[in-house]
Short mmCIF file of N, CA and C in Angstrom, two decimals:
data_model
loop_
_atom_site.label_atom_id
_atom_site.label_comp_id
_atom_site.label_asym_id
_atom_site.label_seq_id
_atom_site.Cartn_x
_atom_site.Cartn_y
_atom_site.Cartn_z
N PRO A 1 -34.48 123.09 413.05
CA PRO A 1 -33.30 123.84 412.65
C PRO A 1 -33.66 125.30 412.44
N THR A 2 -32.82 126.14 412.95
CA THR A 2 -33.03 127.57 412.79
C THR A 2 -31.84 128.17 412.10
N LEU A 3 -32.08 129.26 411.42
CA LEU A 3 -31.01 129.99 410.75
C LEU A 3 -30.36 130.93 411.73
N PRO A 4 -29.09 131.26 411.54
CA PRO A 4 -28.46 132.27 412.38
C PRO A 4 -29.21 133.59 412.26
N LEU A 5 -29.16 134.40 413.30
CA LEU A 5 -29.91 135.64 413.32
C LEU A 5 -29.48 136.60 412.22
N SER A 6 -28.24 136.52 411.78
CA SER A 6 -27.77 137.44 410.75
C SER A 6 -28.25 137.05 409.35
N THR A 7 -28.80 135.87 409.20
CA THR A 7 -29.26 135.40 407.90
C THR A 7 -30.72 135.75 407.70
N THR A 8 -31.03 136.39 406.58
CA THR A 8 -32.40 136.71 406.24
C THR A 8 -32.77 135.95 404.98
N VAL A 9 -33.85 135.22 405.05
CA VAL A 9 -34.32 134.46 403.91
C VAL A 9 -35.71 134.95 403.57
N ILE A 10 -35.88 135.41 402.34
CA ILE A 10 -37.20 135.84 401.87
C ILE A 10 -37.57 134.91 400.73
N VAL A 11 -38.67 134.21 400.91
CA VAL A 11 -39.14 133.27 399.91
C VAL A 11 -40.49 133.75 399.43
N CYS A 12 -40.57 134.05 398.14
CA CYS A 12 -41.83 134.51 397.56
C CYS A 12 -42.04 133.73 396.27
N SER A 13 -42.96 132.82 396.29
CA SER A 13 -43.20 132.01 395.11
C SER A 13 -44.63 131.53 395.09
N CYS A 14 -45.19 131.41 393.90
CA CYS A 14 -46.54 130.88 393.75
C CYS A 14 -46.54 129.36 393.76
N HIS A 15 -45.37 128.77 393.57
CA HIS A 15 -45.27 127.32 393.48
C HIS A 15 -44.72 126.77 394.78
N PRO A 16 -45.47 125.90 395.48
CA PRO A 16 -44.99 125.35 396.73
C PRO A 16 -43.72 124.52 396.57
N VAL A 17 -43.52 123.92 395.40
CA VAL A 17 -42.33 123.12 395.17
C VAL A 17 -41.10 124.02 395.15
N ALA A 18 -41.20 125.15 394.46
CA ALA A 18 -40.08 126.09 394.41
C ALA A 18 -39.80 126.63 395.80
N THR A 19 -40.83 126.91 396.57
CA THR A 19 -40.66 127.42 397.91
C THR A 19 -39.96 126.38 398.79
N ALA A 20 -40.37 125.14 398.69
CA ALA A 20 -39.78 124.09 399.50
C ALA A 20 -38.31 123.90 399.15
N SER A 21 -37.97 123.92 397.87
CA SER A 21 -36.57 123.73 397.49
C SER A 21 -35.73 124.93 397.91
N THR A 22 -36.28 126.13 397.84
CA THR A 22 -35.56 127.32 398.27
C THR A 22 -35.33 127.26 399.77
N MET A 23 -36.34 126.84 400.51
CA MET A 23 -36.19 126.73 401.95
C MET A 23 -35.18 125.65 402.30
N ALA A 24 -35.18 124.56 401.55
CA ALA A 24 -34.21 123.49 401.81
C ALA A 24 -32.80 124.00 401.58
N GLU A 25 -32.60 124.80 400.53
CA GLU A 25 -31.29 125.39 400.27
C GLU A 25 -30.90 126.32 401.40
N ALA A 26 -31.84 127.12 401.89
CA ALA A 26 -31.55 128.05 402.97
C ALA A 26 -31.17 127.29 404.24
N PHE A 27 -31.86 126.20 404.53
CA PHE A 27 -31.55 125.42 405.71
C PHE A 27 -30.23 124.70 405.56
N SER A 28 -29.84 124.36 404.34
CA SER A 28 -28.58 123.65 404.14
C SER A 28 -27.38 124.58 404.32
N LYS A 29 -27.60 125.88 404.37
CA LYS A 29 -26.53 126.85 404.55
C LYS A 29 -26.35 127.23 406.03
N THR A 30 -26.66 126.32 406.94
CA THR A 30 -26.50 126.58 408.36
C THR A 30 -25.05 126.38 408.73
N THR A 31 -24.73 126.56 410.00
CA THR A 31 -23.35 126.42 410.45
C THR A 31 -22.88 124.99 410.31
N SER A 32 -21.57 124.79 410.34
CA SER A 32 -21.01 123.46 410.13
C SER A 32 -21.39 122.50 411.25
N GLU A 33 -21.58 123.00 412.48
CA GLU A 33 -21.99 122.14 413.58
C GLU A 33 -23.39 121.59 413.33
N GLU A 34 -24.30 122.44 412.83
CA GLU A 34 -25.66 121.99 412.58
C GLU A 34 -25.71 121.04 411.39
N ASP A 35 -24.83 121.25 410.40
CA ASP A 35 -24.81 120.38 409.22
C ASP A 35 -24.44 118.95 409.60
N GLN A 36 -23.54 118.79 410.58
CA GLN A 36 -23.11 117.46 410.97
C GLN A 36 -24.21 116.69 411.69
N SER A 37 -25.05 117.38 412.44
CA SER A 37 -26.05 116.68 413.25
C SER A 37 -27.41 116.58 412.57
N ILE A 38 -27.64 117.32 411.51
CA ILE A 38 -28.97 117.36 410.89
C ILE A 38 -28.90 116.77 409.49
N GLN A 39 -29.79 115.86 409.19
CA GLN A 39 -29.88 115.26 407.87
C GLN A 39 -31.15 115.68 407.15
N GLU A 40 -31.83 116.72 407.61
CA GLU A 40 -33.12 117.11 407.05
C GLU A 40 -33.08 117.63 405.61
N PRO A 41 -32.02 118.31 405.15
CA PRO A 41 -32.05 118.75 403.75
C PRO A 41 -32.22 117.59 402.77
N LYS A 42 -31.63 116.42 403.06
CA LYS A 42 -31.81 115.28 402.17
C LYS A 42 -33.25 114.81 402.20
N GLU A 43 -33.85 114.78 403.39
CA GLU A 43 -35.25 114.39 403.48
C GLU A 43 -36.13 115.41 402.78
N ALA A 44 -35.80 116.69 402.92
CA ALA A 44 -36.58 117.73 402.27
C ALA A 44 -36.50 117.60 400.75
N ASN A 45 -35.30 117.25 400.25
CA ASN A 45 -35.16 117.09 398.80
C ASN A 45 -35.98 115.91 398.30
N SER A 46 -36.01 114.80 399.05
CA SER A 46 -36.81 113.67 398.60
C SER A 46 -38.29 114.00 398.68
N MET A 47 -38.69 114.76 399.70
CA MET A 47 -40.08 115.18 399.82
C MET A 47 -40.42 116.15 398.69
N THR A 48 -39.47 117.01 398.33
CA THR A 48 -39.70 117.95 397.24
C THR A 48 -39.95 117.21 395.94
N ALA A 49 -39.21 116.15 395.69
CA ALA A 49 -39.40 115.38 394.46
C ALA A 49 -40.79 114.76 394.43
N GLN A 50 -41.26 114.28 395.58
CA GLN A 50 -42.60 113.70 395.64
C GLN A 50 -43.65 114.77 395.38
N LYS A 51 -43.49 115.93 396.01
CA LYS A 51 -44.46 117.01 395.82
C LYS A 51 -44.44 117.50 394.38
N GLN A 52 -43.24 117.58 393.78
CA GLN A 52 -43.14 118.05 392.41
C GLN A 52 -43.84 117.09 391.46
N LYS A 53 -43.69 115.79 391.67
CA LYS A 53 -44.35 114.81 390.82
C LYS A 53 -45.86 114.95 390.95
N LYS A 54 -46.34 115.12 392.17
CA LYS A 54 -47.78 115.28 392.39
C LYS A 54 -48.26 116.57 391.76
N HIS A 55 -47.46 117.64 391.84
CA HIS A 55 -47.85 118.93 391.28
C HIS A 55 -47.96 118.86 389.76
N ILE A 56 -47.01 118.20 389.12
CA ILE A 56 -47.04 118.08 387.66
C ILE A 56 -48.26 117.26 387.25
N PHE A 57 -48.54 116.18 387.98
CA PHE A 57 -49.68 115.34 387.66
C PHE A 57 -50.99 116.09 387.91
N GLY A 58 -50.99 116.99 388.89
CA GLY A 58 -52.19 117.74 389.22
C GLY A 58 -52.57 118.77 388.18
N ASP A 59 -51.65 119.17 387.32
CA ASP A 59 -51.94 120.16 386.29
C ASP A 59 -52.54 119.53 385.04
N SER A 60 -52.74 118.24 385.04
CA SER A 60 -53.17 117.53 383.85
C SER A 60 -54.51 116.84 384.09
N PHE A 61 -55.22 116.61 383.00
CA PHE A 61 -56.47 115.85 383.05
C PHE A 61 -56.22 114.39 382.66
N ALA A 62 -54.96 114.02 382.49
CA ALA A 62 -54.61 112.70 381.97
C ALA A 62 -55.13 111.56 382.83
N ALA A 63 -55.26 111.75 384.11
CA ALA A 63 -55.72 110.67 384.99
C ALA A 63 -57.19 110.33 384.75
N TYR A 64 -57.94 111.27 384.24
CA TYR A 64 -59.38 111.08 384.12
C TYR A 64 -59.80 110.38 382.82
N PHE A 65 -59.02 110.50 381.76
CA PHE A 65 -59.40 109.90 380.48
C PHE A 65 -59.53 108.38 380.56
N PRO A 66 -58.55 107.66 381.14
CA PRO A 66 -58.73 106.21 381.24
C PRO A 66 -59.91 105.81 382.12
N ARG A 67 -60.16 106.57 383.18
CA ARG A 67 -61.29 106.26 384.06
C ARG A 67 -62.62 106.38 383.31
N VAL A 68 -62.76 107.45 382.54
CA VAL A 68 -64.00 107.64 381.78
C VAL A 68 -64.12 106.57 380.71
N LEU A 69 -63.02 106.24 380.05
CA LEU A 69 -63.05 105.21 379.01
C LEU A 69 -63.45 103.85 379.60
N LYS A 70 -62.97 103.54 380.80
CA LYS A 70 -63.32 102.26 381.43
C LYS A 70 -64.81 102.20 381.76
N GLN A 71 -65.44 103.34 382.01
CA GLN A 71 -66.88 103.35 382.27
C GLN A 71 -67.67 103.02 381.01
N VAL A 72 -67.12 103.41 379.85
CA VAL A 72 -67.83 103.21 378.59
C VAL A 72 -67.43 101.88 377.95
N HIS A 73 -66.12 101.64 377.78
CA HIS A 73 -65.60 100.42 377.16
C HIS A 73 -64.48 99.87 378.04
N GLN A 74 -64.76 98.82 378.77
CA GLN A 74 -63.78 98.28 379.71
C GLN A 74 -62.59 97.62 379.03
N ALA A 75 -62.75 97.13 377.82
CA ALA A 75 -61.68 96.41 377.15
C ALA A 75 -60.67 97.33 376.46
N LEU A 76 -61.01 98.60 376.28
CA LEU A 76 -60.14 99.52 375.54
C LEU A 76 -59.21 100.27 376.48
N SER A 77 -58.10 100.73 375.91
CA SER A 77 -57.16 101.57 376.66
C SER A 77 -56.64 102.67 375.73
N LEU A 78 -55.95 103.63 376.31
CA LEU A 78 -55.43 104.77 375.55
C LEU A 78 -53.91 104.77 375.58
N SER A 79 -53.30 105.12 374.45
CA SER A 79 -51.85 105.28 374.42
C SER A 79 -51.48 106.61 375.07
N GLN A 80 -50.22 106.75 375.44
CA GLN A 80 -49.76 108.00 376.05
C GLN A 80 -49.92 109.17 375.09
N GLU A 81 -49.70 108.92 373.80
CA GLU A 81 -49.85 109.98 372.81
C GLU A 81 -51.30 110.43 372.71
N ALA A 82 -52.24 109.48 372.74
CA ALA A 82 -53.66 109.83 372.69
C ALA A 82 -54.07 110.63 373.92
N VAL A 83 -53.57 110.22 375.09
CA VAL A 83 -53.87 110.95 376.33
C VAL A 83 -53.31 112.36 376.25
N SER A 84 -52.11 112.49 375.70
CA SER A 84 -51.49 113.81 375.57
C SER A 84 -52.29 114.71 374.63
N VAL A 85 -52.76 114.16 373.52
CA VAL A 85 -53.57 114.94 372.57
C VAL A 85 -54.88 115.36 373.21
N MET A 86 -55.53 114.43 373.91
CA MET A 86 -56.80 114.75 374.56
C MET A 86 -56.61 115.80 375.65
N ASP A 87 -55.52 115.69 376.41
CA ASP A 87 -55.24 116.66 377.46
C ASP A 87 -55.03 118.05 376.86
N SER A 88 -54.29 118.11 375.77
CA SER A 88 -54.06 119.38 375.08
C SER A 88 -55.37 119.97 374.57
N MET A 89 -56.22 119.12 374.03
CA MET A 89 -57.50 119.59 373.49
C MET A 89 -58.41 120.13 374.61
N VAL A 90 -58.48 119.42 375.72
CA VAL A 90 -59.31 119.87 376.84
C VAL A 90 -58.80 121.19 377.40
N ARG A 91 -57.48 121.31 377.53
CA ARG A 91 -56.91 122.58 378.02
C ARG A 91 -57.25 123.74 377.08
N ASP A 92 -57.16 123.48 375.78
CA ASP A 92 -57.45 124.51 374.79
C ASP A 92 -58.91 124.95 374.87
N ILE A 93 -59.82 123.99 374.97
CA ILE A 93 -61.25 124.32 375.05
C ILE A 93 -61.55 125.10 376.32
N LEU A 94 -60.98 124.65 377.45
CA LEU A 94 -61.21 125.37 378.70
C LEU A 94 -60.65 126.79 378.65
N ASP A 95 -59.50 126.95 378.01
CA ASP A 95 -58.91 128.28 377.86
C ASP A 95 -59.80 129.17 377.00
N ARG A 96 -60.33 128.62 375.92
CA ARG A 96 -61.23 129.40 375.06
C ARG A 96 -62.51 129.80 375.79
N ILE A 97 -63.08 128.86 376.55
CA ILE A 97 -64.31 129.15 377.30
C ILE A 97 -64.04 130.24 378.34
N ALA A 98 -62.92 130.12 379.05
CA ALA A 98 -62.59 131.12 380.07
C ALA A 98 -62.36 132.49 379.44
N THR A 99 -61.68 132.52 378.30
CA THR A 99 -61.43 133.79 377.62
C THR A 99 -62.73 134.42 377.15
N GLU A 100 -63.59 133.62 376.54
CA GLU A 100 -64.87 134.14 376.06
C GLU A 100 -65.75 134.60 377.22
N ALA A 101 -65.76 133.85 378.31
CA ALA A 101 -66.54 134.25 379.49
C ALA A 101 -66.00 135.56 380.06
N GLY A 102 -64.70 135.73 380.03
CA GLY A 102 -64.10 136.98 380.48
C GLY A 102 -64.52 138.15 379.61
N HIS A 103 -64.57 137.93 378.29
CA HIS A 103 -65.03 138.98 377.38
C HIS A 103 -66.49 139.32 377.64
N LEU A 104 -67.31 138.30 377.87
CA LEU A 104 -68.73 138.55 378.14
C LEU A 104 -68.91 139.33 379.44
N ALA A 105 -68.14 138.97 380.46
CA ALA A 105 -68.23 139.70 381.73
C ALA A 105 -67.76 141.14 381.56
N HIS A 106 -66.71 141.33 380.78
CA HIS A 106 -66.19 142.68 380.54
C HIS A 106 -67.21 143.52 379.77
N ASN A 107 -67.86 142.91 378.78
CA ASN A 107 -68.87 143.64 377.99
C ASN A 107 -70.07 144.04 378.83
N SER A 108 -70.40 143.23 379.84
CA SER A 108 -71.52 143.58 380.72
C SER A 108 -71.06 144.42 381.91
N LYS A 109 -69.79 144.87 381.86
CA LYS A 109 -69.20 145.75 382.87
C LYS A 109 -69.22 145.12 384.26
N CYS A 110 -68.95 143.82 384.31
CA CYS A 110 -68.86 143.09 385.57
C CYS A 110 -67.42 142.63 385.76
N VAL A 111 -67.00 142.56 387.00
CA VAL A 111 -65.66 142.09 387.31
C VAL A 111 -65.66 140.57 387.49
N THR A 112 -66.78 140.03 387.93
CA THR A 112 -66.88 138.61 388.24
C THR A 112 -67.47 137.82 387.08
N ILE A 113 -66.86 136.68 386.78
CA ILE A 113 -67.41 135.77 385.78
C ILE A 113 -68.45 134.91 386.48
N THR A 114 -69.68 134.95 386.02
CA THR A 114 -70.76 134.19 386.63
C THR A 114 -71.00 132.90 385.86
N SER A 115 -71.87 132.05 386.41
CA SER A 115 -72.21 130.81 385.72
C SER A 115 -72.94 131.11 384.41
N ARG A 116 -73.65 132.22 384.38
CA ARG A 116 -74.34 132.62 383.14
C ARG A 116 -73.32 132.94 382.05
N ASP A 117 -72.23 133.62 382.41
CA ASP A 117 -71.17 133.93 381.44
C ASP A 117 -70.55 132.65 380.89
N ILE A 118 -70.31 131.69 381.77
CA ILE A 118 -69.75 130.41 381.33
C ILE A 118 -70.72 129.70 380.40
N ARG A 119 -72.01 129.69 380.77
CA ARG A 119 -73.02 129.02 379.95
C ARG A 119 -73.10 129.66 378.57
N MET A 120 -73.09 130.99 378.51
CA MET A 120 -73.16 131.68 377.23
C MET A 120 -71.90 131.43 376.39
N ALA A 121 -70.74 131.39 377.04
CA ALA A 121 -69.49 131.12 376.33
C ALA A 121 -69.50 129.72 375.72
N VAL A 122 -70.02 128.75 376.46
CA VAL A 122 -70.12 127.38 375.95
C VAL A 122 -71.05 127.34 374.75
N CYS A 123 -72.18 128.04 374.84
CA CYS A 123 -73.13 128.06 373.72
C CYS A 123 -72.52 128.71 372.48
N LEU A 124 -71.70 129.73 372.68
CA LEU A 124 -71.08 130.41 371.55
C LEU A 124 -69.96 129.58 370.92
N LEU A 125 -69.22 128.84 371.73
CA LEU A 125 -68.04 128.14 371.22
C LEU A 125 -68.33 126.73 370.71
N LEU A 126 -69.27 126.04 371.33
CA LEU A 126 -69.56 124.67 370.92
C LEU A 126 -70.80 124.65 370.03
N PRO A 127 -70.70 124.05 368.86
CA PRO A 127 -71.81 124.11 367.91
C PRO A 127 -72.93 123.11 368.21
N GLY A 128 -74.15 123.51 367.87
CA GLY A 128 -75.32 122.64 367.83
C GLY A 128 -75.60 121.82 369.07
N LYS A 129 -75.77 120.51 368.84
CA LYS A 129 -76.15 119.60 369.92
C LYS A 129 -75.06 119.51 370.99
N MET A 130 -73.81 119.63 370.58
CA MET A 130 -72.72 119.55 371.54
C MET A 130 -72.82 120.69 372.56
N GLY A 131 -73.13 121.89 372.07
CA GLY A 131 -73.29 123.03 372.97
C GLY A 131 -74.48 122.86 373.90
N LYS A 132 -75.58 122.35 373.36
CA LYS A 132 -76.77 122.13 374.19
C LYS A 132 -76.52 121.07 375.25
N LEU A 133 -75.83 119.98 374.86
CA LEU A 133 -75.51 118.93 375.82
C LEU A 133 -74.57 119.45 376.91
N ALA A 134 -73.56 120.21 376.50
CA ALA A 134 -72.62 120.77 377.48
C ALA A 134 -73.33 121.73 378.43
N GLU A 135 -74.25 122.52 377.88
CA GLU A 135 -75.01 123.46 378.72
C GLU A 135 -75.86 122.71 379.74
N SER A 136 -76.55 121.66 379.30
CA SER A 136 -77.40 120.91 380.23
C SER A 136 -76.57 120.19 381.29
N GLN A 137 -75.43 119.62 380.90
CA GLN A 137 -74.56 118.95 381.87
C GLN A 137 -74.00 119.95 382.88
N GLY A 138 -73.62 121.13 382.40
CA GLY A 138 -73.13 122.16 383.31
C GLY A 138 -74.19 122.65 384.26
N THR A 139 -75.42 122.81 383.76
CA THR A 139 -76.53 123.24 384.60
C THR A 139 -76.81 122.19 385.67
N ASN A 140 -76.80 120.91 385.29
CA ASN A 140 -77.01 119.84 386.27
C ASN A 140 -75.92 119.82 387.33
N ALA A 141 -74.67 120.02 386.92
CA ALA A 141 -73.57 120.04 387.88
C ALA A 141 -73.70 121.22 388.84
N THR A 142 -74.10 122.37 388.31
CA THR A 142 -74.29 123.55 389.15
C THR A 142 -75.41 123.32 390.16
N LEU A 143 -76.50 122.71 389.71
CA LEU A 143 -77.61 122.42 390.62
C LEU A 143 -77.20 121.42 391.71
N ARG A 144 -76.46 120.38 391.32
CA ARG A 144 -76.00 119.41 392.32
C ARG A 144 -75.12 120.08 393.36
N THR A 145 -74.21 120.94 392.92
CA THR A 145 -73.33 121.64 393.84
C THR A 145 -74.12 122.54 394.77
N SER A 146 -75.09 123.26 394.22
CA SER A 146 -75.91 124.16 395.02
C SER A 146 -76.73 123.38 396.05
N LEU A 147 -77.30 122.25 395.64
CA LEU A 147 -78.08 121.44 396.56
C LEU A 147 -77.22 120.86 397.68
N CYS A 148 -76.02 120.44 397.34
CA CYS A 148 -75.11 119.93 398.38
C CYS A 148 -74.76 121.02 399.38
N ALA A 149 -74.54 122.24 398.89
CA ALA A 149 -74.23 123.35 399.78
C ALA A 149 -75.41 123.66 400.70
N ILE A 150 -76.62 123.60 400.16
CA ILE A 150 -77.82 123.86 400.97
C ILE A 150 -77.97 122.79 402.05
N TRP A 151 -77.75 121.52 401.69
CA TRP A 151 -77.86 120.44 402.68
C TRP A 151 -76.80 120.58 403.76
N GLN A 152 -75.60 121.01 403.38
CA GLN A 152 -74.54 121.20 404.38
C GLN A 152 -74.89 122.32 405.36
N GLU A 153 -75.53 123.38 404.88
CA GLU A 153 -75.92 124.48 405.75
C GLU A 153 -77.00 124.05 406.73
N ARG A 154 -77.90 123.18 406.32
CA ARG A 154 -78.99 122.74 407.18
C ARG A 154 -78.51 121.82 408.29
N LYS A 155 -77.42 121.11 408.06
CA LYS A 155 -76.92 120.17 409.08
C LYS A 155 -76.16 120.85 410.16
#
């Protein structure tokens, strides 16, 4: 389906769901002849609902909490309220770490946040053993990622 030449549609959005719904609206405003033969706006709306559900779920860490719990205690489960609280807490900690890493990068007059900035932010924000454990886990994850990248380059 194409729009008439006199119609100009400008879609500028950071969210693909908003873009898809805007485009579906624009396509639904075609001539009456095209409306009778084309049923795509309904399909686009159903596809938009699927994408929107996936997008909302993608912004959350809620899917990971039950998986991790099953690795530790298979018989236990989490209520929706507990998952919501944990998701909120993880988002808050990540936001604090990112903010602190940004301050550290700014203080060192760098534009880019490096892994060192993240490591230092974690050490500053998380107390004692928790900070040391988080630092070692982060270092291990960084090393694994680097090694995988090196192996991919060699192949």
